[in-house]
């Protein structure tokens, strides 16, 4: 029985260390999330203090606002990513623009997607002619806009225009 006591103490030590590491990492997650939120908030403040054109996508309200500095110049209801394919939060820039393009992925193949502006890898702001569910997250991660609104945004924005996506 005495030979088991050192092993039991070692087991308690390992369990204690594991618990400590778990607590340490679980406490850092809110801190990291807060820092990320602060980074987005700082970017919005910086853009509002400029005269630069920029796009804000609010995932909670399902709204897109086009800004020139601190002046909102255009606002529309959008449809962003559904829970299984969410729209990523962060600070981006329009990378490429296509008047029309084909979009494919798991479970979809959509030809002639109008007024597409890619800002985060495969994520884009674009016109959606295949649904009228704006205000509801139903996309595969992109920001869907009614075609007439997508056209306005496409003509207003240029490659390099900042895009801020937040909750």
PDB file of C-alpha atoms in Angstrom:
ATOM      1  CA  UNK A   1       0.000   0.000   0.000  1.00  0.00           C
ATOM      2  CA  UNK A   2       2.887   2.375   0.857  1.00  0.00           C
ATOM      3  CA  UNK A   3       4.316   1.934  -2.662  1.00  0.00           C
ATOM      4  CA  UNK A   4       1.120   3.418  -4.163  1.00  0.00           C
ATOM      5  CA  UNK A   5       1.342   6.691  -2.185  1.00  0.00           C
ATOM      6  CA  UNK A   6       4.135   8.292  -4.324  1.00  0.00           C
ATOM      7  CA  UNK A   7       2.201   7.407  -7.508  1.00  0.00           C
ATOM      8  CA  UNK A   8      -0.968   8.869  -6.073  1.00  0.00           C
ATOM      9  CA  UNK A   9       0.885  12.083  -5.184  1.00  0.00           C
ATOM     10  CA  UNK A  10       2.316  12.212  -8.699  1.00  0.00           C
ATOM     11  CA  UNK A  11      -1.181  11.706 -10.126  1.00  0.00           C
ATOM     12  CA  UNK A  12      -2.569  14.536  -7.998  1.00  0.00           C
ATOM     13  CA  UNK A  13       0.296  16.778  -9.104  1.00  0.00           C
ATOM     14  CA  UNK A  14      -0.329  16.026 -12.792  1.00  0.00           C
ATOM     15  CA  UNK A  15      -4.076  16.561 -12.360  1.00  0.00           C
ATOM     16  CA  UNK A  16      -3.419  19.877 -10.586  1.00  0.00           C
ATOM     17  CA  UNK A  17      -1.082  21.029 -13.341  1.00  0.00           C
ATOM     18  CA  UNK A  18      -3.627  20.036 -15.997  1.00  0.00           C
ATOM     19  CA  UNK A  19      -6.337  21.979 -14.217  1.00  0.00           C
ATOM     20  CA  UNK A  20      -4.035  24.996 -13.909  1.00  0.00           C
ATOM     21  CA  UNK A  21      -3.219  24.933 -17.614  1.00  0.00           C
ATOM     22  CA  UNK A  22      -6.918  24.613 -18.462  1.00  0.00           C
ATOM     23  CA  UNK A  23      -7.797  27.596 -16.270  1.00  0.00           C
ATOM     24  CA  UNK A  24      -4.930  29.607 -17.720  1.00  0.00           C
ATOM     25  CA  UNK A  25      -6.037  29.003 -21.307  1.00  0.00           C
ATOM     26  CA  UNK A  26      -9.744  29.440 -20.600  1.00  0.00           C
ATOM     27  CA  UNK A  27      -8.987  32.820 -19.000  1.00  0.00           C
ATOM     28  CA  UNK A  28      -6.901  33.892 -22.006  1.00  0.00           C
ATOM     29  CA  UNK A  29      -9.681  33.232 -24.522  1.00  0.00           C
ATOM     30  CA  UNK A  30     -11.871  36.166 -23.355  1.00  0.00           C
ATOM     31  CA  UNK A  31      -8.769  38.366 -23.228  1.00  0.00           C
ATOM     32  CA  UNK A  32      -7.857  37.417 -26.796  1.00  0.00           C
ATOM     33  CA  UNK A  33     -11.449  37.984 -27.947  1.00  0.00           C
ATOM     34  CA  UNK A  34     -11.465  41.385 -26.229  1.00  0.00           C
ATOM     35  CA  UNK A  35      -8.174  42.341 -27.895  1.00  0.00           C
ATOM     36  CA  UNK A  36      -9.555  41.323 -31.300  1.00  0.00           C
ATOM     37  CA  UNK A  37     -12.730  43.356 -30.635  1.00  0.00           C
ATOM     38  CA  UNK A  38     -10.578  46.341 -29.621  1.00  0.00           C
ATOM     39  CA  UNK A  39      -8.523  46.017 -32.819  1.00  0.00           C
ATOM     40  CA  UNK A  40     -11.696  46.201 -34.925  1.00  0.00           C
ATOM     41  CA  UNK A  41     -13.022  49.147 -32.889  1.00  0.00           C
ATOM     42  CA  UNK A  42      -9.698  51.010 -33.308  1.00  0.00           C
ATOM     43  CA  UNK A  43      -9.801  50.403 -37.063  1.00  0.00           C
ATOM     44  CA  UNK A  44     -13.325  51.833 -37.284  1.00  0.00           C
ATOM     45  CA  UNK A  45     -12.250  54.926 -35.319  1.00  0.00           C
ATOM     46  CA  UNK A  46      -9.202  55.392 -37.556  1.00  0.00           C
ATOM     47  CA  UNK A  47     -11.318  55.125 -40.713  1.00  0.00           C
ATOM     48  CA  UNK A  48     -13.924  57.535 -39.327  1.00  0.00           C
ATOM     49  CA  UNK A  49     -11.168  60.085 -38.703  1.00  0.00           C
ATOM     50  CA  UNK A  50     -10.016  59.835 -42.327  1.00  0.00           C
ATOM     51  CA  UNK A  51     -11.687  60.825 -45.573  1.00  0.00           C
ATOM     52  CA  UNK A  52     -11.207  57.304 -46.937  1.00  0.00           C
ATOM     53  CA  UNK A  53     -14.011  55.240 -48.456  1.00  0.00           C
ATOM     54  CA  UNK A  54     -14.659  52.069 -46.457  1.00  0.00           C
ATOM     55  CA  UNK A  55     -17.277  49.365 -45.967  1.00  0.00           C
ATOM     56  CA  UNK A  56     -18.688  48.193 -42.643  1.00  0.00           C
ATOM     57  CA  UNK A  57     -20.506  44.844 -42.398  1.00  0.00           C
ATOM     58  CA  UNK A  58     -22.413  44.315 -39.142  1.00  0.00           C
ATOM     59  CA  UNK A  59     -23.180  40.614 -38.759  1.00  0.00           C
ATOM     60  CA  UNK A  60     -25.580  41.146 -35.847  1.00  0.00           C
ATOM     61  CA  UNK A  61     -27.838  43.615 -37.637  1.00  0.00           C
ATOM     62  CA  UNK A  62     -27.220  42.143 -41.130  1.00  0.00           C
ATOM     63  CA  UNK A  63     -26.386  45.633 -42.419  1.00  0.00           C
ATOM     64  CA  UNK A  64     -23.701  46.931 -44.742  1.00  0.00           C
ATOM     65  CA  UNK A  65     -22.813  50.617 -44.617  1.00  0.00           C
ATOM     66  CA  UNK A  66     -20.598  52.408 -47.132  1.00  0.00           C
ATOM     67  CA  UNK A  67     -18.698  55.264 -45.510  1.00  0.00           C
ATOM     68  CA  UNK A  68     -16.606  58.214 -46.610  1.00  0.00           C
ATOM     69  CA  UNK A  69     -14.688  58.963 -43.443  1.00  0.00           C
ATOM     70  CA  UNK A  70     -17.354  59.473 -40.786  1.00  0.00           C
ATOM     71  CA  UNK A  71     -20.195  60.095 -43.233  1.00  0.00           C
ATOM     72  CA  UNK A  72     -22.448  57.155 -44.104  1.00  0.00           C
ATOM     73  CA  UNK A  73     -23.223  57.393 -47.831  1.00  0.00           C
ATOM     74  CA  UNK A  74     -25.125  54.128 -48.452  1.00  0.00           C
ATOM     75  CA  UNK A  75     -26.727  51.441 -46.282  1.00  0.00           C
ATOM     76  CA  UNK A  76     -28.359  48.138 -47.214  1.00  0.00           C
ATOM     77  CA  UNK A  77     -29.716  44.993 -45.620  1.00  0.00           C
ATOM     78  CA  UNK A  78     -27.528  41.988 -46.450  1.00  0.00           C
ATOM     79  CA  UNK A  79     -27.413  38.251 -45.949  1.00  0.00           C
ATOM     80  CA  UNK A  80     -24.174  36.939 -44.457  1.00  0.00           C
ATOM     81  CA  UNK A  81     -22.993  33.443 -43.564  1.00  0.00           C
ATOM     82  CA  UNK A  82     -25.264  30.940 -41.894  1.00  0.00           C
ATOM     83  CA  UNK A  83     -24.043  29.314 -38.640  1.00  0.00           C
ATOM     84  CA  UNK A  84     -22.485  26.333 -40.445  1.00  0.00           C
ATOM     85  CA  UNK A  85     -20.579  28.614 -42.865  1.00  0.00           C
ATOM     86  CA  UNK A  86     -20.072  31.890 -40.983  1.00  0.00           C
ATOM     87  CA  UNK A  87     -18.717  35.141 -42.338  1.00  0.00           C
ATOM     88  CA  UNK A  88     -15.307  35.784 -40.781  1.00  0.00           C
ATOM     89  CA  UNK A  89     -14.914  38.841 -38.524  1.00  0.00           C
ATOM     90  CA  UNK A  90     -11.929  41.136 -39.091  1.00  0.00           C
ATOM     91  CA  UNK A  91     -10.283  43.962 -40.999  1.00  0.00           C
ATOM     92  CA  UNK A  92      -9.845  43.365 -44.723  1.00  0.00           C
ATOM     93  CA  UNK A  93      -9.486  45.183 -48.051  1.00  0.00           C
ATOM     94  CA  UNK A  94     -11.174  44.609 -51.393  1.00  0.00           C
ATOM     95  CA  UNK A  95      -8.680  42.379 -53.223  1.00  0.00           C
ATOM     96  CA  UNK A  96     -10.293  41.799 -56.625  1.00  0.00           C
ATOM     97  CA  UNK A  97     -13.451  42.835 -58.473  1.00  0.00           C
ATOM     98  CA  UNK A  98     -15.433  40.967 -61.143  1.00  0.00           C
ATOM     99  CA  UNK A  99     -18.548  42.248 -62.933  1.00  0.00           C
ATOM    100  CA  UNK A 100     -19.626  38.616 -63.161  1.00  0.00           C
ATOM    101  CA  UNK A 101     -18.064  35.378 -61.965  1.00  0.00           C
ATOM    102  CA  UNK A 102     -18.900  31.748 -61.244  1.00  0.00           C
ATOM    103  CA  UNK A 103     -18.846  30.681 -57.591  1.00  0.00           C
ATOM    104  CA  UNK A 104     -18.482  27.055 -56.593  1.00  0.00           C
ATOM    105  CA  UNK A 105     -18.028  25.219 -53.348  1.00  0.00           C
ATOM    106  CA  UNK A 106     -19.390  22.315 -51.322  1.00  0.00           C
ATOM    107  CA  UNK A 107     -23.100  22.165 -52.155  1.00  0.00           C
ATOM    108  CA  UNK A 108     -23.263  25.078 -54.598  1.00  0.00           C
ATOM    109  CA  UNK A 109     -22.311  26.076 -58.135  1.00  0.00           C
ATOM    110  CA  UNK A 110     -23.678  29.498 -59.102  1.00  0.00           C
ATOM    111  CA  UNK A 111     -22.938  30.988 -62.525  1.00  0.00           C
ATOM    112  CA  UNK A 112     -22.925  34.678 -63.374  1.00  0.00           C
ATOM    113  CA  UNK A 113     -22.670  36.057 -59.815  1.00  0.00           C
ATOM    114  CA  UNK A 114     -22.892  39.814 -60.396  1.00  0.00           C
ATOM    115  CA  UNK A 115     -20.752  42.618 -59.000  1.00  0.00           C
ATOM    116  CA  UNK A 116     -18.372  40.490 -56.953  1.00  0.00           C
ATOM    117  CA  UNK A 117     -15.723  42.062 -54.722  1.00  0.00           C
ATOM    118  CA  UNK A 118     -13.463  39.535 -52.973  1.00  0.00           C
ATOM    119  CA  UNK A 119     -12.064  40.813 -49.684  1.00  0.00           C
ATOM    120  CA  UNK A 120     -10.966  37.705 -47.729  1.00  0.00           C
ATOM    121  CA  UNK A 121      -9.841  34.741 -49.798  1.00  0.00           C
ATOM    122  CA  UNK A 122     -13.093  33.206 -51.035  1.00  0.00           C
ATOM    123  CA  UNK A 123     -15.291  35.687 -49.132  1.00  0.00           C
ATOM    124  CA  UNK A 124     -16.889  38.451 -51.173  1.00  0.00           C
ATOM    125  CA  UNK A 125     -19.553  41.103 -51.277  1.00  0.00           C
ATOM    126  CA  UNK A 126     -21.725  40.310 -54.295  1.00  0.00           C
ATOM    127  CA  UNK A 127     -25.155  40.490 -55.831  1.00  0.00           C
ATOM    128  CA  UNK A 128     -27.528  37.592 -55.157  1.00  0.00           C
ATOM    129  CA  UNK A 129     -30.257  36.976 -57.731  1.00  0.00           C
ATOM    130  CA  UNK A 130     -31.170  33.516 -56.388  1.00  0.00           C
ATOM    131  CA  UNK A 131     -32.790  34.563 -53.103  1.00  0.00           C
ATOM    132  CA  UNK A 132     -34.621  37.438 -51.450  1.00  0.00           C
ATOM    133  CA  UNK A 133     -33.842  36.596 -47.815  1.00  0.00           C
ATOM    134  CA  UNK A 134     -31.846  39.712 -47.018  1.00  0.00           C
ATOM    135  CA  UNK A 135     -31.648  40.318 -43.286  1.00  0.00           C
ATOM    136  CA  UNK A 136     -31.215  36.574 -42.654  1.00  0.00           C
ATOM    137  CA  UNK A 137     -27.835  34.774 -42.576  1.00  0.00           C
ATOM    138  CA  UNK A 138     -28.146  32.167 -45.365  1.00  0.00           C
ATOM    139  CA  UNK A 139     -24.909  32.423 -47.359  1.00  0.00           C
ATOM    140  CA  UNK A 140     -21.825  30.214 -47.436  1.00  0.00           C
ATOM    141  CA  UNK A 141     -19.821  33.045 -45.815  1.00  0.00           C
ATOM    142  CA  UNK A 142     -20.105  35.782 -48.419  1.00  0.00           C
ATOM    143  CA  UNK A 143     -22.080  38.979 -47.963  1.00  0.00           C
ATOM    144  CA  UNK A 144     -25.092  38.748 -50.296  1.00  0.00           C
ATOM    145  CA  UNK A 145     -26.619  42.011 -51.483  1.00  0.00           C
ATOM    146  CA  UNK A 146     -29.584  42.685 -53.776  1.00  0.00           C
ATOM    147  CA  UNK A 147     -28.232  43.071 -57.322  1.00  0.00           C
ATOM    148  CA  UNK A 148     -29.021  46.785 -57.681  1.00  0.00           C
ATOM    149  CA  UNK A 149     -27.278  47.551 -54.383  1.00  0.00           C
ATOM    150  CA  UNK A 150     -24.315  45.343 -55.307  1.00  0.00           C
ATOM    151  CA  UNK A 151     -23.953  47.326 -58.534  1.00  0.00           C
ATOM    152  CA  UNK A 152     -23.837  50.627 -56.634  1.00  0.00           C
ATOM    153  CA  UNK A 153     -21.223  49.277 -54.205  1.00  0.00           C
ATOM    154  CA  UNK A 154     -19.167  47.783 -57.040  1.00  0.00           C
ATOM    155  CA  UNK A 155     -19.034  51.133 -58.854  1.00  0.00           C
ATOM    156  CA  UNK A 156     -18.315  53.092 -55.656  1.00  0.00           C
ATOM    157  CA  UNK A 157     -15.554  50.895 -54.178  1.00  0.00           C
ATOM    158  CA  UNK A 158     -12.162  50.158 -55.628  1.00  0.00           C
ATOM    159  CA  UNK A 159      -9.518  47.499 -55.080  1.00  0.00           C
ATOM    160  CA  UNK A 160      -7.951  48.384 -51.741  1.00  0.00           C
ATOM    161  CA  UNK A 161     -11.136  49.739 -50.138  1.00  0.00           C
ATOM    162  CA  UNK A 162     -11.141  48.712 -46.445  1.00  0.00           C
ATOM    163  CA  UNK A 163     -13.832  46.261 -45.327  1.00  0.00           C
ATOM    164  CA  UNK A 164     -14.518  45.930 -41.590  1.00  0.00           C
ATOM    165  CA  UNK A 165     -16.639  42.940 -40.544  1.00  0.00           C
ATOM    166  CA  UNK A 166     -17.868  42.766 -36.944  1.00  0.00           C
ATOM    167  CA  UNK A 167     -20.613  41.446 -34.679  1.00  0.00           C
TER     168      UNK A 167
END
